[in-house]
Amino acid sequence: MDRLLAWLKENHHLIAGAADFIAMLQDHGITPVAITNGAKEIAGPMLVHHGLNMPFVSNWLNFDGPSGAFSGMGFLHNAEDAIRKGDLVRLAHSEGYVIVGCAGDSRGDICLSEATAALNGIVLASGAGGGLSVWCAQQSHPEGILVADQCLTCLTFSDFNEVKAAVLERISQL
């Protein structure tokens, strides 16, 4: 595990503008929450390494007894779904939290985006050609994603600075 974390710390880079974007949200009273299908043993140290102070939800690694041998992944929901990100968005909403938006890059973020858009949140799709940006393009209507007969915003970006204004506009509507 130590070798893997050392390699990640050397080679993993944040999307441009991520740290400032997180700080902007926090300055506006928004608590960003990371949801990853990765393992907490990696996600936690990487958030710390990148200086991102935010809560996160993840799966975890299982290790056997005294030998400490890796025995598999532990999943929040189940092995097939790992984490049902959309369920977490709906749960947060049912607990009274306002859903401002979400950001993702892969097909695994589609259920997150559907739930966010259904609650009038903005969807940010990182990387042109990624699974989420392809989905956004397929859902697109001239004004955004069509959900429940409403057109909602889906923006593709490669630098968080590209979407700050749109997110600030969404925050101003709260």
mmCIF file with all atom_site columns, C-alpha atoms in Angstrom:
data_model
loop_
_atom_site.group_PDB
_atom_site.id
_atom_site.type_symbol
_atom_site.label_atom_id
_atom_site.label_alt_id
_atom_site.label_comp_id
_atom_site.label_asym_id
_atom_site.label_entity_id
_atom_site.label_seq_id
_atom_site.pdbx_PDB_ins_code
_atom_site.Cartn_x
_atom_site.Cartn_y
_atom_site.Cartn_z
_atom_site.occupancy
_atom_site.B_iso_or_equiv
_atom_site.pdbx_formal_charge
_atom_site.auth_seq_id
_atom_site.auth_comp_id
_atom_site.auth_asym_id
_atom_site.auth_atom_id
_atom_site.pdbx_PDB_model_num
ATOM 1   C CA . MET A 1 1   ? 0.000   0.000   0.000   1.00 0.00 ? 1   MET A CA 1
ATOM 2   C CA . ASP A 1 2   ? 2.814   2.408   0.842   1.00 0.00 ? 2   ASP A CA 1
ATOM 3   C CA . ARG A 1 3   ? 4.397   1.938   -2.596  1.00 0.00 ? 3   ARG A CA 1
ATOM 4   C CA . LEU A 1 4   ? 1.051   2.538   -4.313  1.00 0.00 ? 4   LEU A CA 1
ATOM 5   C CA . LEU A 1 5   ? 0.425   5.730   -2.337  1.00 0.00 ? 5   LEU A CA 1
ATOM 6   C CA . ALA A 1 6   ? 3.953   6.960   -3.029  1.00 0.00 ? 6   ALA A CA 1
ATOM 7   C CA . TRP A 1 7   ? 3.453   6.363   -6.747  1.00 0.00 ? 7   TRP A CA 1
ATOM 8   C CA . LEU A 1 8   ? 0.070   8.125   -6.728  1.00 0.00 ? 8   LEU A CA 1
ATOM 9   C CA . LYS A 1 9   ? 1.461   11.105  -4.855  1.00 0.00 ? 9   LYS A CA 1
ATOM 10  C CA . GLU A 1 10  ? 4.133   11.399  -7.530  1.00 0.00 ? 10  GLU A CA 1
ATOM 11  C CA . ASN A 1 11  ? 1.884   10.837  -10.549 1.00 0.00 ? 11  ASN A CA 1
ATOM 12  C CA . HIS A 1 12  ? -1.713  11.798  -9.716  1.00 0.00 ? 12  HIS A CA 1
ATOM 13  C CA . HIS A 1 13  ? -2.659  15.379  -10.486 1.00 0.00 ? 13  HIS A CA 1
ATOM 14  C CA . LEU A 1 14  ? -5.825  17.297  -9.757  1.00 0.00 ? 14  LEU A CA 1
ATOM 15  C CA . ILE A 1 15  ? -7.909  18.834  -12.497 1.00 0.00 ? 15  ILE A CA 1
ATOM 16  C CA . ALA A 1 16  ? -6.731  22.408  -12.947 1.00 0.00 ? 16  ALA A CA 1
ATOM 17  C CA . GLY A 1 17  ? -8.447  24.833  -10.586 1.00 0.00 ? 17  GLY A CA 1
ATOM 18  C CA . ALA A 1 18  ? -9.799  22.096  -8.278  1.00 0.00 ? 18  ALA A CA 1
ATOM 19  C CA . ALA A 1 19  ? -8.364  23.442  -5.022  1.00 0.00 ? 19  ALA A CA 1
ATOM 20  C CA . ASP A 1 20  ? -9.578  26.991  -5.697  1.00 0.00 ? 20  ASP A CA 1
ATOM 21  C CA . PHE A 1 21  ? -12.989 25.652  -6.765  1.00 0.00 ? 21  PHE A CA 1
ATOM 22  C CA . ILE A 1 22  ? -13.373 23.685  -3.506  1.00 0.00 ? 22  ILE A CA 1
ATOM 23  C CA . ALA A 1 23  ? -12.310 26.774  -1.522  1.00 0.00 ? 23  ALA A CA 1
ATOM 24  C CA . MET A 1 24  ? -14.852 28.907  -3.442  1.00 0.00 ? 24  MET A CA 1
ATOM 25  C CA . LEU A 1 25  ? -17.645 26.488  -2.556  1.00 0.00 ? 25  LEU A CA 1
ATOM 26  C CA . GLN A 1 26  ? -16.634 26.467  1.101   1.00 0.00 ? 26  GLN A CA 1
ATOM 27  C CA . ASP A 1 27  ? -16.419 30.291  1.120   1.00 0.00 ? 27  ASP A CA 1
ATOM 28  C CA . HIS A 1 28  ? -20.069 30.311  -0.004  1.00 0.00 ? 28  HIS A CA 1
ATOM 29  C CA . GLY A 1 29  ? -21.165 27.924  2.741   1.00 0.00 ? 29  GLY A CA 1
ATOM 30  C CA . ILE A 1 30  ? -21.301 24.890  0.452   1.00 0.00 ? 30  ILE A CA 1
ATOM 31  C CA . THR A 1 31  ? -19.792 21.654  1.767   1.00 0.00 ? 31  THR A CA 1
ATOM 32  C CA . PRO A 1 32  ? -18.461 19.617  -1.144  1.00 0.00 ? 32  PRO A CA 1
ATOM 33  C CA . VAL A 1 33  ? -18.520 15.864  -0.597  1.00 0.00 ? 33  VAL A CA 1
ATOM 34  C CA . ALA A 1 34  ? -16.396 13.473  -2.649  1.00 0.00 ? 34  ALA A CA 1
ATOM 35  C CA . ILE A 1 35  ? -18.006 10.173  -3.603  1.00 0.00 ? 35  ILE A CA 1
ATOM 36  C CA . THR A 1 36  ? -15.647 7.616   -5.095  1.00 0.00 ? 36  THR A CA 1
ATOM 37  C CA . ASN A 1 37  ? -15.911 3.965   -5.971  1.00 0.00 ? 37  ASN A CA 1
ATOM 38  C CA . GLY A 1 38  ? -12.278 3.731   -4.963  1.00 0.00 ? 38  GLY A CA 1
ATOM 39  C CA . ALA A 1 39  ? -10.998 2.705   -1.546  1.00 0.00 ? 39  ALA A CA 1
ATOM 40  C CA . LYS A 1 40  ? -10.859 4.922   1.548   1.00 0.00 ? 40  LYS A CA 1
ATOM 41  C CA . GLU A 1 41  ? -7.294  3.744   2.151   1.00 0.00 ? 41  GLU A CA 1
ATOM 42  C CA . ILE A 1 42  ? -6.325  5.544   -1.059  1.00 0.00 ? 42  ILE A CA 1
ATOM 43  C CA . ALA A 1 43  ? -8.914  8.349   -1.289  1.00 0.00 ? 43  ALA A CA 1
ATOM 44  C CA . GLY A 1 44  ? -8.279  9.710   2.205   1.00 0.00 ? 44  GLY A CA 1
ATOM 45  C CA . PRO A 1 45  ? -4.499  10.031  1.896   1.00 0.00 ? 45  PRO A CA 1
ATOM 46  C CA . MET A 1 46  ? -4.805  11.484  -1.610  1.00 0.00 ? 46  MET A CA 1
ATOM 47  C CA . LEU A 1 47  ? -7.254  14.184  -0.485  1.00 0.00 ? 47  LEU A CA 1
ATOM 48  C CA . VAL A 1 48  ? -4.818  15.090  2.295   1.00 0.00 ? 48  VAL A CA 1
ATOM 49  C CA . HIS A 1 49  ? -1.877  15.014  -0.149  1.00 0.00 ? 49  HIS A CA 1
ATOM 50  C CA . HIS A 1 50  ? -3.687  17.440  -2.469  1.00 0.00 ? 50  HIS A CA 1
ATOM 51  C CA . GLY A 1 51  ? -4.699  19.688  0.433   1.00 0.00 ? 51  GLY A CA 1
ATOM 52  C CA . LEU A 1 52  ? -8.429  19.148  -0.069  1.00 0.00 ? 52  LEU A CA 1
ATOM 53  C CA . ASN A 1 53  ? -10.273 19.304  3.221   1.00 0.00 ? 53  ASN A CA 1
ATOM 54  C CA . MET A 1 54  ? -13.599 17.659  2.509   1.00 0.00 ? 54  MET A CA 1
ATOM 55  C CA . PRO A 1 55  ? -15.658 14.702  3.622   1.00 0.00 ? 55  PRO A CA 1
ATOM 56  C CA . PHE A 1 56  ? -15.806 11.676  1.353   1.00 0.00 ? 56  PHE A CA 1
ATOM 57  C CA . VAL A 1 57  ? -17.716 8.453   0.866   1.00 0.00 ? 57  VAL A CA 1
ATOM 58  C CA . SER A 1 58  ? -15.909 5.446   -0.558  1.00 0.00 ? 58  SER A CA 1
ATOM 59  C CA . ASN A 1 59  ? -15.565 1.712   -0.586  1.00 0.00 ? 59  ASN A CA 1
ATOM 60  C CA . TRP A 1 60  ? -12.712 0.085   1.328   1.00 0.00 ? 60  TRP A CA 1
ATOM 61  C CA . LEU A 1 61  ? -10.067 -2.615  1.172   1.00 0.00 ? 61  LEU A CA 1
ATOM 62  C CA . ASN A 1 62  ? -10.366 -5.769  3.260   1.00 0.00 ? 62  ASN A CA 1
ATOM 63  C CA . PHE A 1 63  ? -7.286  -7.383  4.760   1.00 0.00 ? 63  PHE A CA 1
ATOM 64  C CA . ASP A 1 64  ? -7.175  -10.761 6.503   1.00 0.00 ? 64  ASP A CA 1
ATOM 65  C CA . GLY A 1 65  ? -6.205  -11.163 10.142  1.00 0.00 ? 65  GLY A CA 1
ATOM 66  C CA . PRO A 1 66  ? -2.635  -11.116 11.379  1.00 0.00 ? 66  PRO A CA 1
ATOM 67  C CA . SER A 1 67  ? -1.092  -11.700 7.951   1.00 0.00 ? 67  SER A CA 1
ATOM 68  C CA . GLY A 1 68  ? -2.684  -8.520  6.627   1.00 0.00 ? 68  GLY A CA 1
ATOM 69  C CA . ALA A 1 69  ? -3.106  -10.108 3.197   1.00 0.00 ? 69  ALA A CA 1
ATOM 70  C CA . PHE A 1 70  ? -5.473  -8.271  0.885   1.00 0.00 ? 70  PHE A CA 1
ATOM 71  C CA . SER A 1 71  ? -8.702  -10.263 0.600   1.00 0.00 ? 71  SER A CA 1
ATOM 72  C CA . GLY A 1 72  ? -10.876 -8.032  -1.583  1.00 0.00 ? 72  GLY A CA 1
ATOM 73  C CA . MET A 1 73  ? -12.927 -4.878  -1.687  1.00 0.00 ? 73  MET A CA 1
ATOM 74  C CA . GLY A 1 74  ? -15.690 -3.951  0.689   1.00 0.00 ? 74  GLY A CA 1
ATOM 75  C CA . PHE A 1 75  ? -18.596 -2.115  -0.924  1.00 0.00 ? 75  PHE A CA 1
ATOM 76  C CA . LEU A 1 76  ? -20.963 0.468   0.507   1.00 0.00 ? 76  LEU A CA 1
ATOM 77  C CA . HIS A 1 77  ? -23.935 -0.929  -1.407  1.00 0.00 ? 77  HIS A CA 1
ATOM 78  C CA . ASN A 1 78  ? -22.870 -4.132  -3.143  1.00 0.00 ? 78  ASN A CA 1
ATOM 79  C CA . ALA A 1 79  ? -20.224 -5.572  -5.468  1.00 0.00 ? 79  ALA A CA 1
ATOM 80  C CA . GLU A 1 80  ? -22.260 -4.891  -8.600  1.00 0.00 ? 80  GLU A CA 1
ATOM 81  C CA . ASP A 1 81  ? -23.119 -1.255  -7.876  1.00 0.00 ? 81  ASP A CA 1
ATOM 82  C CA . ALA A 1 82  ? -20.260 -0.444  -5.449  1.00 0.00 ? 82  ALA A CA 1
ATOM 83  C CA . ILE A 1 83  ? -21.730 2.934   -4.440  1.00 0.00 ? 83  ILE A CA 1
ATOM 84  C CA . ARG A 1 84  ? -25.080 4.023   -5.830  1.00 0.00 ? 84  ARG A CA 1
ATOM 85  C CA . LYS A 1 85  ? -24.134 7.684   -6.004  1.00 0.00 ? 85  LYS A CA 1
ATOM 86  C CA . GLY A 1 86  ? -27.606 8.830   -7.040  1.00 0.00 ? 86  GLY A CA 1
ATOM 87  C CA . ASP A 1 87  ? -29.060 7.186   -3.927  1.00 0.00 ? 87  ASP A CA 1
ATOM 88  C CA . LEU A 1 88  ? -26.691 9.254   -1.782  1.00 0.00 ? 88  LEU A CA 1
ATOM 89  C CA . VAL A 1 89  ? -27.794 12.474  -3.510  1.00 0.00 ? 89  VAL A CA 1
ATOM 90  C CA . ARG A 1 90  ? -31.467 11.634  -2.935  1.00 0.00 ? 90  ARG A CA 1
ATOM 91  C CA . LEU A 1 91  ? -30.742 10.701  0.700   1.00 0.00 ? 91  LEU A CA 1
ATOM 92  C CA . ALA A 1 92  ? -28.925 14.004  1.316   1.00 0.00 ? 92  ALA A CA 1
ATOM 93  C CA . HIS A 1 93  ? -31.857 15.867  -0.230  1.00 0.00 ? 93  HIS A CA 1
ATOM 94  C CA . SER A 1 94  ? -34.367 13.962  1.921   1.00 0.00 ? 94  SER A CA 1
ATOM 95  C CA . GLU A 1 95  ? -32.316 14.981  4.985   1.00 0.00 ? 95  GLU A CA 1
ATOM 96  C CA . GLY A 1 96  ? -32.752 18.651  4.044   1.00 0.00 ? 96  GLY A CA 1
ATOM 97  C CA . TYR A 1 97  ? -29.512 19.343  2.207   1.00 0.00 ? 97  TYR A CA 1
ATOM 98  C CA . VAL A 1 98  ? -29.677 21.521  -0.899  1.00 0.00 ? 98  VAL A CA 1
ATOM 99  C CA . ILE A 1 99  ? -28.021 19.886  -3.893  1.00 0.00 ? 99  ILE A CA 1
ATOM 100 C CA . VAL A 1 100 ? -26.065 22.553  -5.734  1.00 0.00 ? 100 VAL A CA 1
ATOM 101 C CA . GLY A 1 101 ? -24.469 20.300  -8.319  1.00 0.00 ? 101 GLY A CA 1
ATOM 102 C CA . CYS A 1 102 ? -22.080 17.472  -8.989  1.00 0.00 ? 102 CYS A CA 1
ATOM 103 C CA . ALA A 1 103 ? -18.891 16.886  -10.916 1.00 0.00 ? 103 ALA A CA 1
ATOM 104 C CA . GLY A 1 104 ? -17.699 13.637  -12.415 1.00 0.00 ? 104 GLY A CA 1
ATOM 105 C CA . ASP A 1 105 ? -15.932 12.068  -15.340 1.00 0.00 ? 105 ASP A CA 1
ATOM 106 C CA . SER A 1 106 ? -17.046 8.497   -15.865 1.00 0.00 ? 106 SER A CA 1
ATOM 107 C CA . ARG A 1 107 ? -20.068 6.372   -16.649 1.00 0.00 ? 107 ARG A CA 1
ATOM 108 C CA . GLY A 1 108 ? -20.210 5.602   -12.931 1.00 0.00 ? 108 GLY A CA 1
ATOM 109 C CA . ASP A 1 109 ? -21.208 9.233   -12.388 1.00 0.00 ? 109 ASP A CA 1
ATOM 110 C CA . ILE A 1 110 ? -24.320 9.074   -14.582 1.00 0.00 ? 110 ILE A CA 1
ATOM 111 C CA . CYS A 1 111 ? -26.663 8.032   -11.745 1.00 0.00 ? 111 CYS A CA 1
ATOM 112 C CA . LEU A 1 112 ? -25.126 10.831  -9.635  1.00 0.00 ? 112 LEU A CA 1
ATOM 113 C CA . SER A 1 113 ? -25.840 13.287  -12.449 1.00 0.00 ? 113 SER A CA 1
ATOM 114 C CA . GLU A 1 114 ? -29.392 12.081  -13.041 1.00 0.00 ? 114 GLU A CA 1
ATOM 115 C CA . ALA A 1 115 ? -30.254 12.503  -9.367  1.00 0.00 ? 115 ALA A CA 1
ATOM 116 C CA . THR A 1 116 ? -28.531 15.900  -9.201  1.00 0.00 ? 116 THR A CA 1
ATOM 117 C CA . ALA A 1 117 ? -30.257 17.192  -12.334 1.00 0.00 ? 117 ALA A CA 1
ATOM 118 C CA . ALA A 1 118 ? -33.645 15.985  -11.077 1.00 0.00 ? 118 ALA A CA 1
ATOM 119 C CA . LEU A 1 119 ? -33.071 18.221  -8.029  1.00 0.00 ? 119 LEU A CA 1
ATOM 120 C CA . ASN A 1 120 ? -32.199 21.248  -10.217 1.00 0.00 ? 120 ASN A CA 1
ATOM 121 C CA . GLY A 1 121 ? -28.473 20.880  -9.629  1.00 0.00 ? 121 GLY A CA 1
ATOM 122 C CA . ILE A 1 122 ? -25.817 21.713  -12.162 1.00 0.00 ? 122 ILE A CA 1
ATOM 123 C CA . VAL A 1 123 ? -23.871 18.780  -13.686 1.00 0.00 ? 123 VAL A CA 1
ATOM 124 C CA . LEU A 1 124 ? -20.179 19.249  -14.429 1.00 0.00 ? 124 LEU A CA 1
ATOM 125 C CA . ALA A 1 125 ? -18.632 16.642  -16.734 1.00 0.00 ? 125 ALA A CA 1
ATOM 126 C CA . SER A 1 126 ? -14.848 16.578  -16.655 1.00 0.00 ? 126 SER A CA 1
ATOM 127 C CA . GLY A 1 127 ? -13.019 15.756  -19.857 1.00 0.00 ? 127 GLY A CA 1
ATOM 128 C CA . ALA A 1 128 ? -14.419 15.739  -23.354 1.00 0.00 ? 128 ALA A CA 1
ATOM 129 C CA . GLY A 1 129 ? -14.966 12.177  -24.493 1.00 0.00 ? 129 GLY A CA 1
ATOM 130 C CA . GLY A 1 130 ? -15.227 10.784  -20.947 1.00 0.00 ? 130 GLY A CA 1
ATOM 131 C CA . GLY A 1 131 ? -18.195 8.606   -20.041 1.00 0.00 ? 131 GLY A CA 1
ATOM 132 C CA . LEU A 1 132 ? -20.115 11.379  -18.296 1.00 0.00 ? 132 LEU A CA 1
ATOM 133 C CA . SER A 1 133 ? -19.477 14.004  -20.988 1.00 0.00 ? 133 SER A CA 1
ATOM 134 C CA . VAL A 1 134 ? -20.643 11.546  -23.664 1.00 0.00 ? 134 VAL A CA 1
ATOM 135 C CA . TRP A 1 135 ? -23.810 10.892  -21.642 1.00 0.00 ? 135 TRP A CA 1
ATOM 136 C CA . CYS A 1 136 ? -24.378 14.641  -21.235 1.00 0.00 ? 136 CYS A CA 1
ATOM 137 C CA . ALA A 1 137 ? -24.064 15.134  -24.999 1.00 0.00 ? 137 ALA A CA 1
ATOM 138 C CA . GLN A 1 138 ? -26.580 12.339  -25.628 1.00 0.00 ? 138 GLN A CA 1
ATOM 139 C CA . GLN A 1 139 ? -29.044 13.867  -23.160 1.00 0.00 ? 139 GLN A CA 1
ATOM 140 C CA . SER A 1 140 ? -28.475 17.360  -24.337 1.00 0.00 ? 140 SER A CA 1
ATOM 141 C CA . HIS A 1 141 ? -31.148 19.726  -25.307 1.00 0.00 ? 141 HIS A CA 1
ATOM 142 C CA . PRO A 1 142 ? -30.226 23.244  -26.493 1.00 0.00 ? 142 PRO A CA 1
ATOM 143 C CA . GLU A 1 143 ? -30.627 24.458  -22.905 1.00 0.00 ? 143 GLU A CA 1
ATOM 144 C CA . GLY A 1 144 ? -29.044 21.491  -21.115 1.00 0.00 ? 144 GLY A CA 1
ATOM 145 C CA . ILE A 1 145 ? -30.097 18.043  -19.903 1.00 0.00 ? 145 ILE A CA 1
ATOM 146 C CA . LEU A 1 146 ? -33.747 17.186  -20.337 1.00 0.00 ? 146 LEU A CA 1
ATOM 147 C CA . VAL A 1 147 ? -35.011 15.735  -17.039 1.00 0.00 ? 147 VAL A CA 1
ATOM 148 C CA . ALA A 1 148 ? -38.708 15.496  -16.181 1.00 0.00 ? 148 ALA A CA 1
ATOM 149 C CA . ASP A 1 149 ? -39.505 17.967  -18.974 1.00 0.00 ? 149 ASP A CA 1
ATOM 150 C CA . GLN A 1 150 ? -37.074 20.523  -17.544 1.00 0.00 ? 150 GLN A CA 1
ATOM 151 C CA . CYS A 1 151 ? -33.870 21.638  -19.234 1.00 0.00 ? 151 CYS A CA 1
ATOM 152 C CA . LEU A 1 152 ? -31.034 21.664  -16.740 1.00 0.00 ? 152 LEU A CA 1
ATOM 153 C CA . THR A 1 153 ? -27.393 22.608  -17.035 1.00 0.00 ? 153 THR A CA 1
ATOM 154 C CA . CYS A 1 154 ? -24.671 20.139  -17.987 1.00 0.00 ? 154 CYS A CA 1
ATOM 155 C CA . LEU A 1 155 ? -21.257 21.617  -18.674 1.00 0.00 ? 155 LEU A CA 1
ATOM 156 C CA . THR A 1 156 ? -18.169 19.829  -19.941 1.00 0.00 ? 156 THR A CA 1
ATOM 157 C CA . PHE A 1 157 ? -14.888 21.255  -18.657 1.00 0.00 ? 157 PHE A CA 1
ATOM 158 C CA . SER A 1 158 ? -11.181 20.595  -18.372 1.00 0.00 ? 158 SER A CA 1
ATOM 159 C CA . ASP A 1 159 ? -10.392 23.329  -15.817 1.00 0.00 ? 159 ASP A CA 1
ATOM 160 C CA . PHE A 1 160 ? -12.654 24.195  -12.887 1.00 0.00 ? 160 PHE A CA 1
ATOM 161 C CA . ASN A 1 161 ? -12.155 27.888  -13.678 1.00 0.00 ? 161 ASN A CA 1
ATOM 162 C CA . GLU A 1 162 ? -14.276 27.300  -16.798 1.00 0.00 ? 162 GLU A CA 1
ATOM 163 C CA . VAL A 1 163 ? -17.356 26.487  -14.696 1.00 0.00 ? 163 VAL A CA 1
ATOM 164 C CA . LYS A 1 164 ? -16.980 28.812  -11.694 1.00 0.00 ? 164 LYS A CA 1
ATOM 165 C CA . ALA A 1 165 ? -19.366 31.448  -13.069 1.00 0.00 ? 165 ALA A CA 1
ATOM 166 C CA . ALA A 1 166 ? -22.108 28.899  -13.771 1.00 0.00 ? 166 ALA A CA 1
ATOM 167 C CA . VAL A 1 167 ? -21.771 27.380  -10.299 1.00 0.00 ? 167 VAL A CA 1
ATOM 168 C CA . LEU A 1 168 ? -21.821 30.828  -8.669  1.00 0.00 ? 168 LEU A CA 1
ATOM 169 C CA . GLU A 1 169 ? -24.989 31.589  -10.645 1.00 0.00 ? 169 GLU A CA 1
ATOM 170 C CA . ARG A 1 170 ? -26.565 28.375  -9.304  1.00 0.00 ? 170 ARG A CA 1
ATOM 171 C CA . ILE A 1 171 ? -25.520 29.305  -5.753  1.00 0.00 ? 171 ILE A CA 1
ATOM 172 C CA . SER A 1 172 ? -27.068 32.761  -6.158  1.00 0.00 ? 172 SER A CA 1
ATOM 173 C CA . GLN A 1 173 ? -30.420 31.075  -6.902  1.00 0.00 ? 173 GLN A CA 1
ATOM 174 C CA . LEU A 1 174 ? -30.513 29.344  -3.495  1.00 0.00 ? 174 LEU A CA 1
#
